mmCIF file of C-alpha atoms and ligand atoms in Angstrom:
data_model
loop_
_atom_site.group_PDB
_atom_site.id
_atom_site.type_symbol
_atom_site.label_atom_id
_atom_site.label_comp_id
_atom_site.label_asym_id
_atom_site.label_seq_id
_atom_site.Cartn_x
_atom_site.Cartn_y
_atom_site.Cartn_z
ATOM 1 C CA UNK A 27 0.000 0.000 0.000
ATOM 2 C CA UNK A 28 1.692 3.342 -1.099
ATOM 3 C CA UNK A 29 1.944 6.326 1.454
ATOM 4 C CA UNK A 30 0.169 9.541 0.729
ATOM 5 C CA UNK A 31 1.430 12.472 2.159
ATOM 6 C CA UNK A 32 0.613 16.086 1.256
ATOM 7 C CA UNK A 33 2.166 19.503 3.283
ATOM 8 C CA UNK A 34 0.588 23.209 3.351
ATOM 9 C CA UNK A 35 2.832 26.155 4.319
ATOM 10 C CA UNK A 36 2.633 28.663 7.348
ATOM 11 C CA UNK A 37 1.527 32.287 6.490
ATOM 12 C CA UNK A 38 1.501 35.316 8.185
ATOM 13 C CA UNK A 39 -0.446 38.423 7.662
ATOM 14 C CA UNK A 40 0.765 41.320 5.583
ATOM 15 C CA UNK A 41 -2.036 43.693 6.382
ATOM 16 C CA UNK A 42 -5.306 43.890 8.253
ATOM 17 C CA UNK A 43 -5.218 41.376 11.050
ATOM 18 C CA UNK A 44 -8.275 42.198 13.685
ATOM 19 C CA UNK A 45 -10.169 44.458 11.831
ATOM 20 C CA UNK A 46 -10.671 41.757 8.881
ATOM 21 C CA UNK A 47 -12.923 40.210 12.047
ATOM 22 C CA UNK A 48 -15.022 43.310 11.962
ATOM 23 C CA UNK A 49 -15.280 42.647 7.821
ATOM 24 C CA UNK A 50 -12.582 45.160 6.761
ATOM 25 C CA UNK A 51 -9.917 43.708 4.204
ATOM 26 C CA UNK A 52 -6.841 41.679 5.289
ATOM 27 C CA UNK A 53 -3.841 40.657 2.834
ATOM 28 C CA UNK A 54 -1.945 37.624 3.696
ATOM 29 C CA UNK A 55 0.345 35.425 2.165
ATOM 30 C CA UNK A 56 2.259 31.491 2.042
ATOM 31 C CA UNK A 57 5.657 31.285 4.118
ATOM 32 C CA UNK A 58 6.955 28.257 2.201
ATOM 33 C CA UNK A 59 10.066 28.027 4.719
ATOM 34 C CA UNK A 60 7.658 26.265 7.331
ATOM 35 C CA UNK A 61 5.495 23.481 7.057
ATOM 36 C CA UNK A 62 2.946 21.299 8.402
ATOM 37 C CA UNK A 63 2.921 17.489 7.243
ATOM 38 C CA UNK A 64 0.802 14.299 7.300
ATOM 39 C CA UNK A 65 1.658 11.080 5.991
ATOM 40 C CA UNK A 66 -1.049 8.457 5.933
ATOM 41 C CA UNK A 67 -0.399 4.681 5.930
ATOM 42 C CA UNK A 68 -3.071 2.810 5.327
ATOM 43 C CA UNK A 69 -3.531 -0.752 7.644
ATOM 44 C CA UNK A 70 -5.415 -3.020 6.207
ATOM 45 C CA UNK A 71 -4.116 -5.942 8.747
ATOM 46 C CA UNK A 72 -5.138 -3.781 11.643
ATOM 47 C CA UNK A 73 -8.537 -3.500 13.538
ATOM 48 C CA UNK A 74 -11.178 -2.375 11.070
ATOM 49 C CA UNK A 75 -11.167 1.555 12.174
ATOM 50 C CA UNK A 76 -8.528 1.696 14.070
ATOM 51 C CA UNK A 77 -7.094 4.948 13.320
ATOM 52 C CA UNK A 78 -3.689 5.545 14.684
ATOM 53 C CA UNK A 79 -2.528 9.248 15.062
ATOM 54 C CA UNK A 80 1.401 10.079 15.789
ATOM 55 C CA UNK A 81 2.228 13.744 16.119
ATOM 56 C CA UNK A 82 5.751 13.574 17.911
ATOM 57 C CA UNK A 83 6.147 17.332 17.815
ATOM 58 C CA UNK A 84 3.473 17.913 20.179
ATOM 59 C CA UNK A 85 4.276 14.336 22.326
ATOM 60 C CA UNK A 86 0.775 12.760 20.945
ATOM 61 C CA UNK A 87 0.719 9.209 19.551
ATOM 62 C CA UNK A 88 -3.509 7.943 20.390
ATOM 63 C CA UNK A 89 -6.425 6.476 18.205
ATOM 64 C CA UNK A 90 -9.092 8.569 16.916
ATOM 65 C CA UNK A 91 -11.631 6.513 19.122
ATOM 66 C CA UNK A 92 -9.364 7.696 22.299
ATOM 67 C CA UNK A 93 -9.398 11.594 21.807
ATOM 68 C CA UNK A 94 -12.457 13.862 22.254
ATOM 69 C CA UNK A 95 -14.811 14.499 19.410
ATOM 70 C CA UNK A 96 -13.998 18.134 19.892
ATOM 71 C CA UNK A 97 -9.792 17.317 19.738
ATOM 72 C CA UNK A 98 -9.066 19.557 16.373
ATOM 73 C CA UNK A 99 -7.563 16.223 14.917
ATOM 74 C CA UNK A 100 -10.511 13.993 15.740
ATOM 75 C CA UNK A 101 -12.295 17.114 14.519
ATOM 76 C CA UNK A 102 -10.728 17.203 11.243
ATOM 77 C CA UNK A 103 -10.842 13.595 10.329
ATOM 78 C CA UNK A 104 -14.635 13.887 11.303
ATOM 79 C CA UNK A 105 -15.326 16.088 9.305
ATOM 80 C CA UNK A 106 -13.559 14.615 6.114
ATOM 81 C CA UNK A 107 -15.052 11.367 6.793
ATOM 82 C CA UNK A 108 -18.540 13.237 6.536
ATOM 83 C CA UNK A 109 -17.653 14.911 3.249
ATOM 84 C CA UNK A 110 -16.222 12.011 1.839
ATOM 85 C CA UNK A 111 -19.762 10.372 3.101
ATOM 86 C CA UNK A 112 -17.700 7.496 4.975
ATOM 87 C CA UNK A 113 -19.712 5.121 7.354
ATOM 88 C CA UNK A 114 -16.201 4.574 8.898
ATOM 89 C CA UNK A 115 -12.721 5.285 8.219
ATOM 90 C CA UNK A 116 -10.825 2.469 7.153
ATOM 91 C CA UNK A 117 -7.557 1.732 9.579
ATOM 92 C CA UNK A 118 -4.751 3.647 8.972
ATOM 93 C CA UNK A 119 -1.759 5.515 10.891
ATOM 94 C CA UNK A 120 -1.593 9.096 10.159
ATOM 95 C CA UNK A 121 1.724 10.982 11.194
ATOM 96 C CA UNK A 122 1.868 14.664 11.671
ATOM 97 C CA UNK A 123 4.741 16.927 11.840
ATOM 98 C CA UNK A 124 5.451 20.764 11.225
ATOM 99 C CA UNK A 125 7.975 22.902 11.742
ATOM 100 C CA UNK A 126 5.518 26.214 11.986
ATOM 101 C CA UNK A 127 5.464 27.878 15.230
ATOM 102 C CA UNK A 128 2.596 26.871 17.545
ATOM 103 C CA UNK A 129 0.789 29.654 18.216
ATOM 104 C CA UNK A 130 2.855 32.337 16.954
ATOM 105 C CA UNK A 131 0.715 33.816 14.146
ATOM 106 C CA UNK A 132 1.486 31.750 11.555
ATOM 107 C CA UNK A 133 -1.506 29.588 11.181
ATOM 108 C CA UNK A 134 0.069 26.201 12.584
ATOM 109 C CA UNK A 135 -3.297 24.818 13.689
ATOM 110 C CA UNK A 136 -4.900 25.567 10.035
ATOM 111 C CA UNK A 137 -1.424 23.981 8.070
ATOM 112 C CA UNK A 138 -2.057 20.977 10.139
ATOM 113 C CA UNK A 139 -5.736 20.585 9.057
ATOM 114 C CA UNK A 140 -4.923 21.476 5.410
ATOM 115 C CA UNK A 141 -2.580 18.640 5.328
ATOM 116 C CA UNK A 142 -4.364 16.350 6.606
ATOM 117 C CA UNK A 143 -7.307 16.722 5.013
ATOM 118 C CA UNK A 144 -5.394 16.691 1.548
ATOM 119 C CA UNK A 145 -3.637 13.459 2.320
ATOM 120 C CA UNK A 146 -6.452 11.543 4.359
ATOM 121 C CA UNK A 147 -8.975 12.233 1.224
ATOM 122 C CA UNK A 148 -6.020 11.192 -1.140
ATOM 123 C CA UNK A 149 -5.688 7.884 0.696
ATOM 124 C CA UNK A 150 -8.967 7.173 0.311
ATOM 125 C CA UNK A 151 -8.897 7.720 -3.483
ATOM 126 C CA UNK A 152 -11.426 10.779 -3.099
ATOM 127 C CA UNK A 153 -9.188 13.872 -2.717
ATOM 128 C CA UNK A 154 -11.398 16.862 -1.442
ATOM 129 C CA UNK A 155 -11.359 20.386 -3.357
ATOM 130 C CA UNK A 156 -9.485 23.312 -2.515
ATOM 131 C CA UNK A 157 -12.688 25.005 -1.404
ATOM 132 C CA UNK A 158 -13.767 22.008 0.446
ATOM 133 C CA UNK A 159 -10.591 21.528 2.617
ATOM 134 C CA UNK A 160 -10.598 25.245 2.803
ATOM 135 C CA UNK A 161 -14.126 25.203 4.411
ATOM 136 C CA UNK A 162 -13.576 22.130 6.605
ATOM 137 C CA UNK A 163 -10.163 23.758 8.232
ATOM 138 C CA UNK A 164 -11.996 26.482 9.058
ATOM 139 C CA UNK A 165 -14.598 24.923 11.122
ATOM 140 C CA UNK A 166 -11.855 23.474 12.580
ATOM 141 C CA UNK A 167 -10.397 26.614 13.308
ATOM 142 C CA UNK A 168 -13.839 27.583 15.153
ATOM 143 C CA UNK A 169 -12.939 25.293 17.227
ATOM 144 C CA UNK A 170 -9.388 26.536 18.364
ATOM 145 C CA UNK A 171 -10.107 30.185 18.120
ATOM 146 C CA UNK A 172 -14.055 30.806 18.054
ATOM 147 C CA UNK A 173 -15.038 33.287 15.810
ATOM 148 C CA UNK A 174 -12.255 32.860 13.008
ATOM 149 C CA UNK A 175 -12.345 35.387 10.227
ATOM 150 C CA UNK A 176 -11.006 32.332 7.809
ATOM 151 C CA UNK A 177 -8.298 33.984 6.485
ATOM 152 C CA UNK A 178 -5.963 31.172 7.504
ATOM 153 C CA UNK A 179 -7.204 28.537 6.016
ATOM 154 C CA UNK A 180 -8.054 30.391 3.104
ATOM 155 C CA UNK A 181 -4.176 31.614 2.329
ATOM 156 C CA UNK A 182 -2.817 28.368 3.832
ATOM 157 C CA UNK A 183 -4.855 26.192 1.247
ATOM 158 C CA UNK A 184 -4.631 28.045 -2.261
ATOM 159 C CA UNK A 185 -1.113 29.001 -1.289
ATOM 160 C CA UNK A 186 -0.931 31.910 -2.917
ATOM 161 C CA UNK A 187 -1.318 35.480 -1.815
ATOM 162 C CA UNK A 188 -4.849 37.044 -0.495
ATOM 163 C CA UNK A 189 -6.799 39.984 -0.379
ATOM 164 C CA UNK A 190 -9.551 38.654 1.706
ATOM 165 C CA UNK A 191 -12.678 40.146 3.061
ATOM 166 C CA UNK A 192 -14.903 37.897 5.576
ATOM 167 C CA UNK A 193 -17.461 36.051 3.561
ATOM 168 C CA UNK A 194 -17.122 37.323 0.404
ATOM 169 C CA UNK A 195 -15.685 35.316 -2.475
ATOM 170 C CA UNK A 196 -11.593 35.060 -2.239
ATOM 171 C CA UNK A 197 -9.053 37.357 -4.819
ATOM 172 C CA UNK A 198 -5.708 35.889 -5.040
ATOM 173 C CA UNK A 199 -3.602 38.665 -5.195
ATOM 174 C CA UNK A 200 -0.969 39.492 -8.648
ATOM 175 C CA UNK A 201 2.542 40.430 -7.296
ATOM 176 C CA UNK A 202 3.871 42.625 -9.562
ATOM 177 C CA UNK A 203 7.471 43.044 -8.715
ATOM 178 C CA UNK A 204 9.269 40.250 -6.011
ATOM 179 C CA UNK A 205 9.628 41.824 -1.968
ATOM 180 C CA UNK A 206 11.861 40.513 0.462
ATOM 181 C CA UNK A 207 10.197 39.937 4.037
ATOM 182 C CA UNK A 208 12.054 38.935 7.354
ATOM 183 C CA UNK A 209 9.846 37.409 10.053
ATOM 184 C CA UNK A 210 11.285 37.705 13.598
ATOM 185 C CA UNK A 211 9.996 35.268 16.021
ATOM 186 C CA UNK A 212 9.541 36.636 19.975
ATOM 187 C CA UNK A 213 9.014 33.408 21.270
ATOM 188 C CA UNK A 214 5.946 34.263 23.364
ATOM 189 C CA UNK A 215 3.197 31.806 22.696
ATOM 190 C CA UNK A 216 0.338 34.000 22.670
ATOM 191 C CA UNK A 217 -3.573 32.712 21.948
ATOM 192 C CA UNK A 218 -5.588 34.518 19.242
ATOM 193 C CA UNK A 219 -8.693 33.683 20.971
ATOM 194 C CA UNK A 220 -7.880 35.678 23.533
ATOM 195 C CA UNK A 221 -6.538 38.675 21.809
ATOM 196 C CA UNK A 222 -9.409 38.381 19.284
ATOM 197 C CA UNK A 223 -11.672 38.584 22.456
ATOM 198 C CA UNK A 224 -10.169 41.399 24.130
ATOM 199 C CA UNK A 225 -10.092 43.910 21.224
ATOM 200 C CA UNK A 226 -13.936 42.573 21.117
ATOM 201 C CA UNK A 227 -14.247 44.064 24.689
ATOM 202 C CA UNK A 228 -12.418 47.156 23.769
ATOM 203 C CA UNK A 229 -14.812 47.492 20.620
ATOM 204 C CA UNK A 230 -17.901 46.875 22.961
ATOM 205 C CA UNK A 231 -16.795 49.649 25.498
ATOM 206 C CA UNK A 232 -15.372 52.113 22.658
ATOM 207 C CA UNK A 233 -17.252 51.207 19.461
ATOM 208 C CA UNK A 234 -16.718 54.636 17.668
ATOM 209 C CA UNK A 235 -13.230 54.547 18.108
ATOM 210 C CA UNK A 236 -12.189 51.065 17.154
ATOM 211 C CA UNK A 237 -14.614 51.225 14.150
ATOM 212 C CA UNK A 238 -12.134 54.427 13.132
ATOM 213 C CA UNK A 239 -9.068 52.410 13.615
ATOM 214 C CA UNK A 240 -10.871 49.515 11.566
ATOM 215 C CA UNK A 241 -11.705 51.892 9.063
ATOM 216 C CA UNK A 242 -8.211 53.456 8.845
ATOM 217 C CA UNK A 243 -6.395 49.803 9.018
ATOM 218 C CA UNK A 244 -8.893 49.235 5.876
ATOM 219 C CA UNK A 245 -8.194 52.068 3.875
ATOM 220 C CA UNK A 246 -4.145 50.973 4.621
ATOM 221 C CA UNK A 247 -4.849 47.206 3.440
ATOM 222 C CA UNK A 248 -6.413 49.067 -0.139
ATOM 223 C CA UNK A 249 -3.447 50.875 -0.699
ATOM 224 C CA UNK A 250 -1.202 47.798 -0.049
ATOM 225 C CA UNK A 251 -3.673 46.097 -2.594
ATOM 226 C CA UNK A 252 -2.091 48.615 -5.020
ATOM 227 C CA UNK A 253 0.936 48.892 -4.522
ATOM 228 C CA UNK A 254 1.622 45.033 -4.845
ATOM 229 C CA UNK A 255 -0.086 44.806 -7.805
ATOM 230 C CA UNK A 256 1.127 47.994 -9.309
ATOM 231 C CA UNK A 257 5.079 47.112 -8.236
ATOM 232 C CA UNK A 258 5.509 50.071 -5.809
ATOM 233 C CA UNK A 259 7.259 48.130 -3.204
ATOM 234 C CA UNK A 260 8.869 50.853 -1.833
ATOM 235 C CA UNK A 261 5.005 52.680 -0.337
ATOM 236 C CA UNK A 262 4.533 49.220 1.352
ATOM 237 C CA UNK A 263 7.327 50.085 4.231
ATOM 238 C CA UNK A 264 5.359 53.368 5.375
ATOM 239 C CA UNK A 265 1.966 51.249 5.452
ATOM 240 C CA UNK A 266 3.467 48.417 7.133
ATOM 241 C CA UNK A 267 4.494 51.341 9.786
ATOM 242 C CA UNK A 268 1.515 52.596 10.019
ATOM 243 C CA UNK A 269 -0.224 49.832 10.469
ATOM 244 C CA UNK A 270 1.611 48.768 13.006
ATOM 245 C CA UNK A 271 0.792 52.097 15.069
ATOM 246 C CA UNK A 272 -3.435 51.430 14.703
ATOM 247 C CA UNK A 273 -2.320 47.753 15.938
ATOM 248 C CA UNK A 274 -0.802 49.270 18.780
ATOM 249 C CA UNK A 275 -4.189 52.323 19.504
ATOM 250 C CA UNK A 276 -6.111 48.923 19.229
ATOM 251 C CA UNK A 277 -3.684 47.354 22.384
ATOM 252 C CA UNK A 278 -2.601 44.268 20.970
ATOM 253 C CA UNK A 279 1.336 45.270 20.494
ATOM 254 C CA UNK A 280 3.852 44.111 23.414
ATOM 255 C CA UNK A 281 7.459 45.937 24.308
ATOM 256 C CA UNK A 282 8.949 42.419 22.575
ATOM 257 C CA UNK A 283 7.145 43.216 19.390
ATOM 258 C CA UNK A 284 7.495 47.279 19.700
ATOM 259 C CA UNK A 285 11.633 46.343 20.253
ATOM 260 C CA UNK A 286 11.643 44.305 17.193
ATOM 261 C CA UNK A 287 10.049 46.993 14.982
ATOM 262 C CA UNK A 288 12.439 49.330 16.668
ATOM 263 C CA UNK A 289 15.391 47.039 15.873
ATOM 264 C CA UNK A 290 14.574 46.232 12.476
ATOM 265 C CA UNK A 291 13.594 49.673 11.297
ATOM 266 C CA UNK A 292 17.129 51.293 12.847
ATOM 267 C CA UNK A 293 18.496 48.140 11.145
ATOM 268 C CA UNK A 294 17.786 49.540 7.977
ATOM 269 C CA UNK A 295 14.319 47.736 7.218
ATOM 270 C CA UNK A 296 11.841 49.632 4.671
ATOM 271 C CA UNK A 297 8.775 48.918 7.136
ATOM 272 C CA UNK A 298 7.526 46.630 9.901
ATOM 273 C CA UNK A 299 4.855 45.699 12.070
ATOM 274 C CA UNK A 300 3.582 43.095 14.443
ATOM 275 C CA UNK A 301 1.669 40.399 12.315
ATOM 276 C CA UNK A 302 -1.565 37.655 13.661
ATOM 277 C CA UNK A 303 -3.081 38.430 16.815
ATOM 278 C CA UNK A 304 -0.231 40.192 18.360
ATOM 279 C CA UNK A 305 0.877 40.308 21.993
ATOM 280 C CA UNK A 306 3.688 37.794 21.264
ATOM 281 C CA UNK A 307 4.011 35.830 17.916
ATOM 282 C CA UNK A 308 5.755 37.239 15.541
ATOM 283 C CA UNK A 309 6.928 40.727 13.893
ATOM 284 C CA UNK A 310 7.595 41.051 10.027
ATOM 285 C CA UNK A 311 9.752 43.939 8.491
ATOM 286 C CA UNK A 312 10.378 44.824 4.620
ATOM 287 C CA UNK A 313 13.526 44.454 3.704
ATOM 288 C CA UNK A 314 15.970 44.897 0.939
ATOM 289 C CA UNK A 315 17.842 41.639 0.191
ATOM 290 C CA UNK A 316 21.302 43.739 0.804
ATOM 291 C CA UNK A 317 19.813 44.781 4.184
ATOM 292 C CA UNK A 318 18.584 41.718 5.297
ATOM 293 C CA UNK A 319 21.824 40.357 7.346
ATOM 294 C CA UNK A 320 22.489 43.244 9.287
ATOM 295 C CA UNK A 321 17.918 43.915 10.200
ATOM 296 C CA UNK A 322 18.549 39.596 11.484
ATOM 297 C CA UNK A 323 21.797 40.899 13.410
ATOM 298 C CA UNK A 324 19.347 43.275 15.113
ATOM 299 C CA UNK A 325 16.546 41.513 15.426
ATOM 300 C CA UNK A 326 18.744 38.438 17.198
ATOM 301 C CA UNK A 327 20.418 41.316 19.906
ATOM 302 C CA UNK A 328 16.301 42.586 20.402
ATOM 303 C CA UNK A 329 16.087 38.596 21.507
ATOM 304 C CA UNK A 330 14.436 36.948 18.264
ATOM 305 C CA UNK A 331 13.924 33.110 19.094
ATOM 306 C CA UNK A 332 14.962 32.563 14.780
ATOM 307 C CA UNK A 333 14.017 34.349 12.041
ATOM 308 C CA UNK A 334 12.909 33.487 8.377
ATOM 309 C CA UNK A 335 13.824 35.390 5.130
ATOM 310 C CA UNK A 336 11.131 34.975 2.659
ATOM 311 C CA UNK A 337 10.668 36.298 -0.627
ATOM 312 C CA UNK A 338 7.199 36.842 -1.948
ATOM 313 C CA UNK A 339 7.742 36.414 -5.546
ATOM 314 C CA UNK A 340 6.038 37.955 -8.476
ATOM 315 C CA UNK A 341 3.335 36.694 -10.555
HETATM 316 O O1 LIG B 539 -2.500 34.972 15.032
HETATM 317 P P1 LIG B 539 -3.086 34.571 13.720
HETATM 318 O O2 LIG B 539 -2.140 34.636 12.615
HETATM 319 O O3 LIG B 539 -3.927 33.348 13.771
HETATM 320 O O4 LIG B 539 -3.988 35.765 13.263
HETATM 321 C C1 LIG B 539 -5.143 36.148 13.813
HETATM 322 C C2 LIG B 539 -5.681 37.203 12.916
HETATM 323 C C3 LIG B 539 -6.847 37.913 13.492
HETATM 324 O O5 LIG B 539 -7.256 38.883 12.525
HETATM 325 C C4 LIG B 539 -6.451 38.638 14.765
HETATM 326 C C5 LIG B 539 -7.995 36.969 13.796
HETATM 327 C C6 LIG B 539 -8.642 36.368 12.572
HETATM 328 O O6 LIG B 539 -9.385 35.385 12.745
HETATM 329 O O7 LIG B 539 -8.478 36.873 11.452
#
């Protein structure tokens, strides 16, 4: 019996994280450098349905029938099961591994469900569509975070940049001219449930104000819109900047993330901000490839964990 094994990348988010909850536009796009992996085997001289998971990053190795319905990898192989209209799942061992940051902002939990839903429905000769797998990880994201936007899963599946607005259809994005991006990792594991839900509080007891910041992160994320697909890489810096200061009026910075945009920028970075949730996670700053060793230099002093160079090439 062959193996089937399919990956997804990380992502992070260029533009518009929080206030694409609130239906305002977000841009995000692939990190290739990090991945999540599954590998299914199938078992056919094991128990019928006995469904063997290993995920040695996180110390797990169970059955389906032990974890809780609820467990976002029973979750996920629930769900494909009812898509693929399965009355069981045939026995099989399904290994997952990834090298993305857990929750650090770039969309671990959805790479995991993307690549397992890809090779699972493989395996069983019925491999679900992109929109499919797109729409299952995302109720598996309700799980983890609540009230998702979906950009995660949306980004982490087609693979390709986003300009994405809640619930309407999905634009991949044209890159007109290649830009360098360095991602600097603080280390601080930091739940975007609960940042989601306190900028909710701070929306319920301010609403006028956050719905400016909203509006002024959105107008931001439509001028990034044009300058990626219009080449002028160079306005993205000042935007990134400036996005990063409504992210901080909104409360959701941290002095680990405001050091690294300090560091980066005095580095010699063209623009950077705190990207995801915020509060820990990570920060991303432009960069010109020729600047790029002495803004990791920096970063690593400011106490970056690692850091990933990534380009974001043109279409
Ligand atoms: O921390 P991340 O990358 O999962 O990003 C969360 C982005 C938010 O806009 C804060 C929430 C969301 O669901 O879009």
């Amino acid at each position: 019996m062959p193996a089937y094994s399919a990956s997804a990348p990380g992502k992070i988010i260029l533009f518009g994280e929080h206030a694409v909850v609130y239906g305002r536009p977000a841009i995000a796009v692939p990190v290739y450098q990090v991945r999540a992996k599954a590998i299914v085997n199938a078992d056919p001289r094991s128990v019928p349905g006995m469904v063997k998971l290993q995920a040695p990053d996180i110390g797990l190795e169970t059955t389906l029938a032990e974890l809780p319905e609820n467990h976002p990898l029973a979750a996920v192989l629930w769900k494909a099961a009812s898509a693929m209209n399965l009355s069981h799942i045939p026995a099989c061992t399904i290994r997952i591994t990834s090298n993305i940051p857990i929750a650090g902002g770039m969309g671990s939990s959805a790479a995991v469900s993307v690549a397992i839903l890809r090779a699972f429905s493989s395996s069983l000769g019925h491999p679900l569509s992109d929109e499919q797998i797109s729409r299952l990880a995302y109720e598996v994201e309700e799980i983890h975070h609540g009230t998702p936007s979906g950009i995660d899963n949306t980004v982490i599946t087609y693979g390709r940049p986003v300009y994405f607005i809640k619930e309407v259809k999905i634009e991949t994005l044209q890159v007109k001219q290649s830009f360098t991006l360095l991602i600097g990792d603080t280390g601080v594991q930091s739940p975007t449930a609960s940042v989601v839900s306190e900028v909710h509080q701070g929306w319920e007891r301010e609403r006028e104000q956050y719905e400016e910041l909203f509006n002024a992160v959105g107008a931001i994320t439509g001028s990034a819109r044009l300058a990626i697909e219009n080449g002028y890489i160079d306005s993205l810096g000042p935007l990134m900047d400036e996005n990063h200061a409504l992210l901080r009026k909104m409360g959701v910075s941290s002095p680990e993330l405001d050091g690294f945009v300090e560091a980066a920028r005095s580095a010699g970075a063209l623009g950077a901000k705190l990207s995801g949730a915020g509060r820990g996670g990570n920060m991303i700053a432009l960069v010109m490839p020729s600047a790029s060793d002495r803004v990791v230099r920096a970063l690593e002093a400011a106490g970056a964990r690692h850091t990933i160079l990534t380009e974001i090439r043109g279409t």
